[in-house]
PDB file of C-alpha atoms in Angstrom:
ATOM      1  CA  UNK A1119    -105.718 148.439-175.280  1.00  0.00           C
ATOM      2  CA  UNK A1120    -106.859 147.352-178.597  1.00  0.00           C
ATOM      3  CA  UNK A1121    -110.616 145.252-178.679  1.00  0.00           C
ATOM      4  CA  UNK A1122    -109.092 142.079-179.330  1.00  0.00           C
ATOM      5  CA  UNK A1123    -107.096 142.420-176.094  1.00  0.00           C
ATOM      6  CA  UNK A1124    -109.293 143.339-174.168  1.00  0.00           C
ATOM      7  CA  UNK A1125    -111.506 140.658-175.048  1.00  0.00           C
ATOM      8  CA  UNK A1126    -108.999 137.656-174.523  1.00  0.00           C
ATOM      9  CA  UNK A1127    -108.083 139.049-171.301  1.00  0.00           C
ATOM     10  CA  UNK A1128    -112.157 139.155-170.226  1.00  0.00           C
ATOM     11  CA  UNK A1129    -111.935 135.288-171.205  1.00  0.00           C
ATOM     12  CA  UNK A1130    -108.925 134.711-169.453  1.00  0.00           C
ATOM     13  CA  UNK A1131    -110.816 136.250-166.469  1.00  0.00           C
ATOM     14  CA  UNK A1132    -113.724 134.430-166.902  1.00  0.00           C
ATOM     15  CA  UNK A1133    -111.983 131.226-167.592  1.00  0.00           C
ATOM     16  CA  UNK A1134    -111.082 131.495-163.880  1.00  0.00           C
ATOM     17  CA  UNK A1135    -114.209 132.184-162.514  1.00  0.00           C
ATOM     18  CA  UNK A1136    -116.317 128.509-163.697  1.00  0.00           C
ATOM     19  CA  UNK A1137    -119.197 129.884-164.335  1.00  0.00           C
ATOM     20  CA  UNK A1138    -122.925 128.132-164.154  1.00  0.00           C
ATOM     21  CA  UNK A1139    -123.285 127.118-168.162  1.00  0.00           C
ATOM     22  CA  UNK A1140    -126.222 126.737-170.444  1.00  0.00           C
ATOM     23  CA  UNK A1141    -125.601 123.437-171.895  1.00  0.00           C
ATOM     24  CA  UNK A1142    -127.891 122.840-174.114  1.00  0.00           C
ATOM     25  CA  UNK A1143    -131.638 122.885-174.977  1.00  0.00           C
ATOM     26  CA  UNK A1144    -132.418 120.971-172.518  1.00  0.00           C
ATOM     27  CA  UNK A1145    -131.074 118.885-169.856  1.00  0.00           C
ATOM     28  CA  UNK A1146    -131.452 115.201-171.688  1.00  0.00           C
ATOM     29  CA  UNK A1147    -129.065 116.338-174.183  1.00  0.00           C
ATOM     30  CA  UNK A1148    -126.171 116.550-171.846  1.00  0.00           C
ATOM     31  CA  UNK A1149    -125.729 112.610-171.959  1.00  0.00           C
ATOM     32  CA  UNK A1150    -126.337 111.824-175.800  1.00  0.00           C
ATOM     33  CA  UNK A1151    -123.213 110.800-176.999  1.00  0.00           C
ATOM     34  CA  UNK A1152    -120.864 112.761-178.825  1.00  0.00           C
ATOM     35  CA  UNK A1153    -121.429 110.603-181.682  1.00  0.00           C
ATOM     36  CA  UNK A1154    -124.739 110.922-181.958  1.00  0.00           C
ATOM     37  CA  UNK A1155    -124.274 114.600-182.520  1.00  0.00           C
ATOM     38  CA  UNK A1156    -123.623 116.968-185.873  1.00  0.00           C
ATOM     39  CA  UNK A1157    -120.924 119.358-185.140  1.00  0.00           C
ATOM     40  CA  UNK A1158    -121.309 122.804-186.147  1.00  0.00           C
ATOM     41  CA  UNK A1159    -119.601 126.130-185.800  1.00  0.00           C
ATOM     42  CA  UNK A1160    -120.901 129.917-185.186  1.00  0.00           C
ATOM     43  CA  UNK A1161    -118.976 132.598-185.610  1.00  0.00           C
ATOM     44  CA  UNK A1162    -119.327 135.287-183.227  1.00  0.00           C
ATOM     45  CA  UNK A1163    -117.801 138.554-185.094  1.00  0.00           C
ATOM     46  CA  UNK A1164    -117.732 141.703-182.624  1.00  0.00           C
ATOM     47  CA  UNK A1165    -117.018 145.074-184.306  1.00  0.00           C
ATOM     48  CA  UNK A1166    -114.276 146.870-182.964  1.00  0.00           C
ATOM     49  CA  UNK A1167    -115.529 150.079-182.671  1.00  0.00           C
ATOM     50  CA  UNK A1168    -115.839 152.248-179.475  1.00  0.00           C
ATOM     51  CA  UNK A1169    -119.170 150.889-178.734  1.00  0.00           C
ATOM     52  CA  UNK A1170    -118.152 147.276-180.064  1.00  0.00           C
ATOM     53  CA  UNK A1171    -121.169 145.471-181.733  1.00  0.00           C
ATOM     54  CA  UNK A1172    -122.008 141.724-182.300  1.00  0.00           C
ATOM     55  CA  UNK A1173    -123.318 140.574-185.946  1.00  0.00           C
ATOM     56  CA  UNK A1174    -126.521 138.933-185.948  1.00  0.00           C
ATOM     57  CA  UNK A1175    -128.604 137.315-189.399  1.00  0.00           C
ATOM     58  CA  UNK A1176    -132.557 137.240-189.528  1.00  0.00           C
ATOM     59  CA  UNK A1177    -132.646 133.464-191.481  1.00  0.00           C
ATOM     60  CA  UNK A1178    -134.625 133.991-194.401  1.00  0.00           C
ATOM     61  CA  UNK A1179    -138.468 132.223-194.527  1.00  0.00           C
ATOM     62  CA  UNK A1180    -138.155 130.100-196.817  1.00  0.00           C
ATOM     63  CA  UNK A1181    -135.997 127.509-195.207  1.00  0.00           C
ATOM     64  CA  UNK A1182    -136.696 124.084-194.111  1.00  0.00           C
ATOM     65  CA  UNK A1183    -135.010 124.629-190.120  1.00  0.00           C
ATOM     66  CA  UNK A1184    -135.173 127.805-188.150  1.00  0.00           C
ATOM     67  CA  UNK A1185    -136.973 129.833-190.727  1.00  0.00           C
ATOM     68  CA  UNK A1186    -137.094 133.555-190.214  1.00  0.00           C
ATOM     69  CA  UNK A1187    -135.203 133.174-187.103  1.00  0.00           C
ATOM     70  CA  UNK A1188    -132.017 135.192-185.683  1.00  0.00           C
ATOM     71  CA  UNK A1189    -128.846 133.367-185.525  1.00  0.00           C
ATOM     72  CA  UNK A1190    -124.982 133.210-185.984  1.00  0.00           C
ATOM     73  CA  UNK A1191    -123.662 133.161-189.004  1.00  0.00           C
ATOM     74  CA  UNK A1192    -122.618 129.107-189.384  1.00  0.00           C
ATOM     75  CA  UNK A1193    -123.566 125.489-189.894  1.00  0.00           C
ATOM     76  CA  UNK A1194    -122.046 121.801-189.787  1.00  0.00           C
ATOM     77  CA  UNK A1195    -118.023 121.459-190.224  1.00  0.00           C
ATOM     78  CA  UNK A1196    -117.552 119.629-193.658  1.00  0.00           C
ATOM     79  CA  UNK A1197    -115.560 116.348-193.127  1.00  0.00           C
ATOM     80  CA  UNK A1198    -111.879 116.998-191.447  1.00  0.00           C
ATOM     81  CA  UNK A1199    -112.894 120.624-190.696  1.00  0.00           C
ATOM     82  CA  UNK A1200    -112.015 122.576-187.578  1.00  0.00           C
ATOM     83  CA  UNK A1201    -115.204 124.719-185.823  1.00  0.00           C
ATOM     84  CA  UNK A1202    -112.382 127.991-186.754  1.00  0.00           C
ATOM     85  CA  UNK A1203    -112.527 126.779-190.489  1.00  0.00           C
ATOM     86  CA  UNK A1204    -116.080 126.125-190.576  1.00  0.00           C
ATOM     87  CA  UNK A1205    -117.596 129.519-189.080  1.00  0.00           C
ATOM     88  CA  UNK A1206    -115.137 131.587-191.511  1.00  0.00           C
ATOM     89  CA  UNK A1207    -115.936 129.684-194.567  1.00  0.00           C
ATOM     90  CA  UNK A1208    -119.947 130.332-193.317  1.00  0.00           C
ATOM     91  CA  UNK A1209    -119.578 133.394-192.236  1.00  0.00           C
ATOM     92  CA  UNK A1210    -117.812 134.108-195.841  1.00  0.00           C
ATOM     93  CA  UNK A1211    -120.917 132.024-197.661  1.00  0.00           C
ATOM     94  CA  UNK A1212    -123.676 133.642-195.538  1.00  0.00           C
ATOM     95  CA  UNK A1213    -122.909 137.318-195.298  1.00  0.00           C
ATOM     96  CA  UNK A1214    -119.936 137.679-197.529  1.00  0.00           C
ATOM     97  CA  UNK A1215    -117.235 138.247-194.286  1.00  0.00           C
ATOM     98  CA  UNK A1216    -113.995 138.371-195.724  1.00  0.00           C
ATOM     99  CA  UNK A1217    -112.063 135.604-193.538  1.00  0.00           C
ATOM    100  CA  UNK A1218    -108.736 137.844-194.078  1.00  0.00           C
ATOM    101  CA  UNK A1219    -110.943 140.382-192.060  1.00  0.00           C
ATOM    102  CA  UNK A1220    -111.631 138.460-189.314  1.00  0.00           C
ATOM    103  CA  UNK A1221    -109.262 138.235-186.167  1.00  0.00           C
ATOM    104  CA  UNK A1222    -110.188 135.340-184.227  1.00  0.00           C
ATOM    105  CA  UNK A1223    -109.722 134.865-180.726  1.00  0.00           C
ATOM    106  CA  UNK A1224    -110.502 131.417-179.971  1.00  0.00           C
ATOM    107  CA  UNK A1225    -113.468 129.058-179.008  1.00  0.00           C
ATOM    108  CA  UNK A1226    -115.791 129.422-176.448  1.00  0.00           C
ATOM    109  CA  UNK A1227    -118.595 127.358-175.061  1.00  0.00           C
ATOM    110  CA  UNK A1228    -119.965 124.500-177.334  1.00  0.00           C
ATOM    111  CA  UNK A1229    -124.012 124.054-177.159  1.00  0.00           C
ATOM    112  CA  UNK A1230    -126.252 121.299-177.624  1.00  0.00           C
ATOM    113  CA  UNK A1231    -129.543 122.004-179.599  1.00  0.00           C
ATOM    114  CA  UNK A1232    -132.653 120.055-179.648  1.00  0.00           C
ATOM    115  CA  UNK A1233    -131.856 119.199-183.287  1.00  0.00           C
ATOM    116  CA  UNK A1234    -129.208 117.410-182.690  1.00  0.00           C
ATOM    117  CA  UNK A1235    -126.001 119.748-183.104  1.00  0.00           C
ATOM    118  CA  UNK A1236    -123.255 120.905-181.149  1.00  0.00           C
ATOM    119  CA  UNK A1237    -122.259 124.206-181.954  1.00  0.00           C
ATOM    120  CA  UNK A1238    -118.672 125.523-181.230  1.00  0.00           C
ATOM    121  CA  UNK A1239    -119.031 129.202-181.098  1.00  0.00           C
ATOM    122  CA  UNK A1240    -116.035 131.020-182.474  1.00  0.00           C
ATOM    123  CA  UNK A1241    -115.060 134.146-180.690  1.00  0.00           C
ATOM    124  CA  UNK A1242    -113.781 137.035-183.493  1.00  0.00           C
ATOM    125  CA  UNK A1243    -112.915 141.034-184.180  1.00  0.00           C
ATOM    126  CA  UNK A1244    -114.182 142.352-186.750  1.00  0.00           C
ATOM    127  CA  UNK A1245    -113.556 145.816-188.662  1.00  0.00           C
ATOM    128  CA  UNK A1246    -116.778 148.092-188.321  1.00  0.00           C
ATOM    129  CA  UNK A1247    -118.720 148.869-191.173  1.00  0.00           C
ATOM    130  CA  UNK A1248    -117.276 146.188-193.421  1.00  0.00           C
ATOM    131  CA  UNK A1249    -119.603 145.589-196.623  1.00  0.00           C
ATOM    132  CA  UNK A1250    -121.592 142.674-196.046  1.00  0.00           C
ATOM    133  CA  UNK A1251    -123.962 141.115-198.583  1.00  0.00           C
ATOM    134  CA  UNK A1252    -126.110 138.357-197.350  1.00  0.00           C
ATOM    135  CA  UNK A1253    -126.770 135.127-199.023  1.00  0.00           C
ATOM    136  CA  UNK A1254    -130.450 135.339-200.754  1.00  0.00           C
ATOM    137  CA  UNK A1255    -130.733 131.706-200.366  1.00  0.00           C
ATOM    138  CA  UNK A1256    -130.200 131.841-196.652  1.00  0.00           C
ATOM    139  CA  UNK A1257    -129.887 135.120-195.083  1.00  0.00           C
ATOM    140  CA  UNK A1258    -132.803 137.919-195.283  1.00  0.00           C
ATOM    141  CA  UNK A1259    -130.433 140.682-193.291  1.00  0.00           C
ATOM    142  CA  UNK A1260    -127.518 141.084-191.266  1.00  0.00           C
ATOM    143  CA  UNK A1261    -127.629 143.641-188.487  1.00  0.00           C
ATOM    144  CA  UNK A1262    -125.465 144.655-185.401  1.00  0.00           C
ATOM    145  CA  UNK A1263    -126.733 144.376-181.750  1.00  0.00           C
ATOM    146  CA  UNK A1264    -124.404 146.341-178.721  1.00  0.00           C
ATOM    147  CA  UNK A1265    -122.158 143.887-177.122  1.00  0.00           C
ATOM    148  CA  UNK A1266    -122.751 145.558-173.840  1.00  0.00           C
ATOM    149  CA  UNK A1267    -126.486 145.271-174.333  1.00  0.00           C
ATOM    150  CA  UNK A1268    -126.436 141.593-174.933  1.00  0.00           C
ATOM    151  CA  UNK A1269    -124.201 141.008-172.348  1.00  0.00           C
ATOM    152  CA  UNK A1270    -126.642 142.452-169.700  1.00  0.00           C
ATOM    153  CA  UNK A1271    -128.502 139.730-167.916  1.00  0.00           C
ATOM    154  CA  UNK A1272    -131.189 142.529-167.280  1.00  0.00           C
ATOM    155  CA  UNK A1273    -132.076 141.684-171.304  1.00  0.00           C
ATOM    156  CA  UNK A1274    -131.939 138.110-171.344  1.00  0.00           C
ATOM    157  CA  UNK A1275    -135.744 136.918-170.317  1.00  0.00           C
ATOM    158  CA  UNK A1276    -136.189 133.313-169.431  1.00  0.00           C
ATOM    159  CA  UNK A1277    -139.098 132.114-171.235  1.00  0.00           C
ATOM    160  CA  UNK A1278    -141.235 128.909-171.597  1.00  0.00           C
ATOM    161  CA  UNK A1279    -142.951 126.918-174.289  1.00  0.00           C
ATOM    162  CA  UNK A1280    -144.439 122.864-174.681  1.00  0.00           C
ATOM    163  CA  UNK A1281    -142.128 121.483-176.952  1.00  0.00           C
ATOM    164  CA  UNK A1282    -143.747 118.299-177.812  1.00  0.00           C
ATOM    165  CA  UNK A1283    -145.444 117.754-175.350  1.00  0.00           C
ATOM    166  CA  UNK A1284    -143.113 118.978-172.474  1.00  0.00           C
ATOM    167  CA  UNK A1285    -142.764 122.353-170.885  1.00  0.00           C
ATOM    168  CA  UNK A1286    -139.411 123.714-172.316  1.00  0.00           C
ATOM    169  CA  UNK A1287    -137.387 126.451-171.113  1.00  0.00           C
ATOM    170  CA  UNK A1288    -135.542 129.381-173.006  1.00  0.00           C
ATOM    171  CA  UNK A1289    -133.819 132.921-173.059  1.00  0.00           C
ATOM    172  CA  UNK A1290    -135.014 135.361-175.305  1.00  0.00           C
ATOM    173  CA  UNK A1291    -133.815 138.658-176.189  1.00  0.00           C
ATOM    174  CA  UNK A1292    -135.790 141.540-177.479  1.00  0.00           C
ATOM    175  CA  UNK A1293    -133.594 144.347-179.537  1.00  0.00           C
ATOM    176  CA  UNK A1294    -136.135 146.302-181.712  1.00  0.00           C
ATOM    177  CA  UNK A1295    -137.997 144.531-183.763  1.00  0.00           C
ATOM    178  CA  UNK A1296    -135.963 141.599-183.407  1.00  0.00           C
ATOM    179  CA  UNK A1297    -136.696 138.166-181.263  1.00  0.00           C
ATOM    180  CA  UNK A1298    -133.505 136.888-180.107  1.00  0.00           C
ATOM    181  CA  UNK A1299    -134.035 133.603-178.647  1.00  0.00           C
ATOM    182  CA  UNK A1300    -133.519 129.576-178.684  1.00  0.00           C
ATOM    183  CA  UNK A1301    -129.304 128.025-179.134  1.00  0.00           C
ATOM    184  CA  UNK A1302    -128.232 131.959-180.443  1.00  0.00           C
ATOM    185  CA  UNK A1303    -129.418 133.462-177.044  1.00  0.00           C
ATOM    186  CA  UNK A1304    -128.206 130.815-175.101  1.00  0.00           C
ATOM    187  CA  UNK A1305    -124.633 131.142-176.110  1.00  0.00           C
ATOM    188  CA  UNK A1306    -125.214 134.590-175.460  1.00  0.00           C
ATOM    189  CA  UNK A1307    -126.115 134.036-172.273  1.00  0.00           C
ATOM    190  CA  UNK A1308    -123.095 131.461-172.126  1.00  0.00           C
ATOM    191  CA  UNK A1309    -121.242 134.248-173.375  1.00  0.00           C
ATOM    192  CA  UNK A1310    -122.451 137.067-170.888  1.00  0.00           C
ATOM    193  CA  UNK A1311    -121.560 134.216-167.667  1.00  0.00           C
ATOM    194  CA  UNK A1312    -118.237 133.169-169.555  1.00  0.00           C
ATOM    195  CA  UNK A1313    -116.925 136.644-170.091  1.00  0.00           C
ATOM    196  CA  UNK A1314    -115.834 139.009-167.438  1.00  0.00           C
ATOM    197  CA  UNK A1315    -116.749 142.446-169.200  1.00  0.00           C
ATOM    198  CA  UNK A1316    -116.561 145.710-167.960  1.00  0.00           C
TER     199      UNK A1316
END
């Protein structure tokens, strides 16, 4: 059974199961209007490979929001954009994914962060080893993480912070030298709950 198969038939599984979501940062969130919100896409590209990967970015430091920090490739849909459209056209800007590349399997999950998005993650195959060239304006590196390691609630630590002034709670993620944490480890998370992988 090819990745892609096997993938949409976890979903299907876990569709079924209704699973205790992350819904956003934090609990206020869940009844801000949808109108009050920016909406965004990830794209979630696993590489289909026998020990399928997922691809991460390190943001570069330099940028206004979320510098230096691990995330998705994506951003906000451009007006009359669909969340597919908008994390393959980021994807494409950020690390130079060919969209023609990318099978995608569907939506999953949408998330609420404290800055006022809500991110549709995009569920996607990918080809391993495909060439990828991140943007220097935006991306300092693009690496792969095991799916089957982020998927395993043993590696996703709860963790708290004040977040001005308020005690705020979040998953982290530690894969070598890299700090996986904040909306990109809570769709993980989502992820992990959402799909029924074996």
């Amino acid at each position: 059974m090819t990745l892609a198969r096997r993938l949409t038939a976890a979903l299907d599984r876990g569709r079924t199961s209704k699973p205790v979501l992350l819904t956003g940062d934090f609990r206020e969130l869940d009844a801000r209007d949808e109108s009050d919100m920016t909406p965004a896409a990830v794209l979630v590209a696993i590489t289909d490979r026998d020990r399928p990967g997922v691809l991460l970015t390190q943001r570069t430091d330099t940028l206004r929001n979320h510098a230096g920090q691990v995330a998705f490739p994506g951003g906000r849909l451009d007006p009359n954009e669909t969340s597919i459209a908008a994390a393959l056209r980021e994807a494409e800007e950020e690390i130079a994914l060919p969209r023609t590349l990318v099978t995608v399997l569907g939506e999953v999950d949408r998330y609420r962060t404290v800055t006022g998005f809500t991110v549709t993650p995009v569920l996607a195959v990918v080809p391993p080893d495909v060439p990828l060239v991140p943007s220097e304006a935006e991306v300092a590196a693009v690496f792969e993480v095991p799916l089957d390691f982020l998927l395993d609630p043993a590696n996703q630590v709860e963790a708290s912070a004040m977040f001005r002034g308020e005690m705020r709670h979040y998953h982290e993620i530690i894969w070598q030298d890299r700090r996986i944490w904040g909306a990109t480890a809570a769709m993980i998370v989502n992820l992990s709950r959402r799909l029924a992988w074996a």
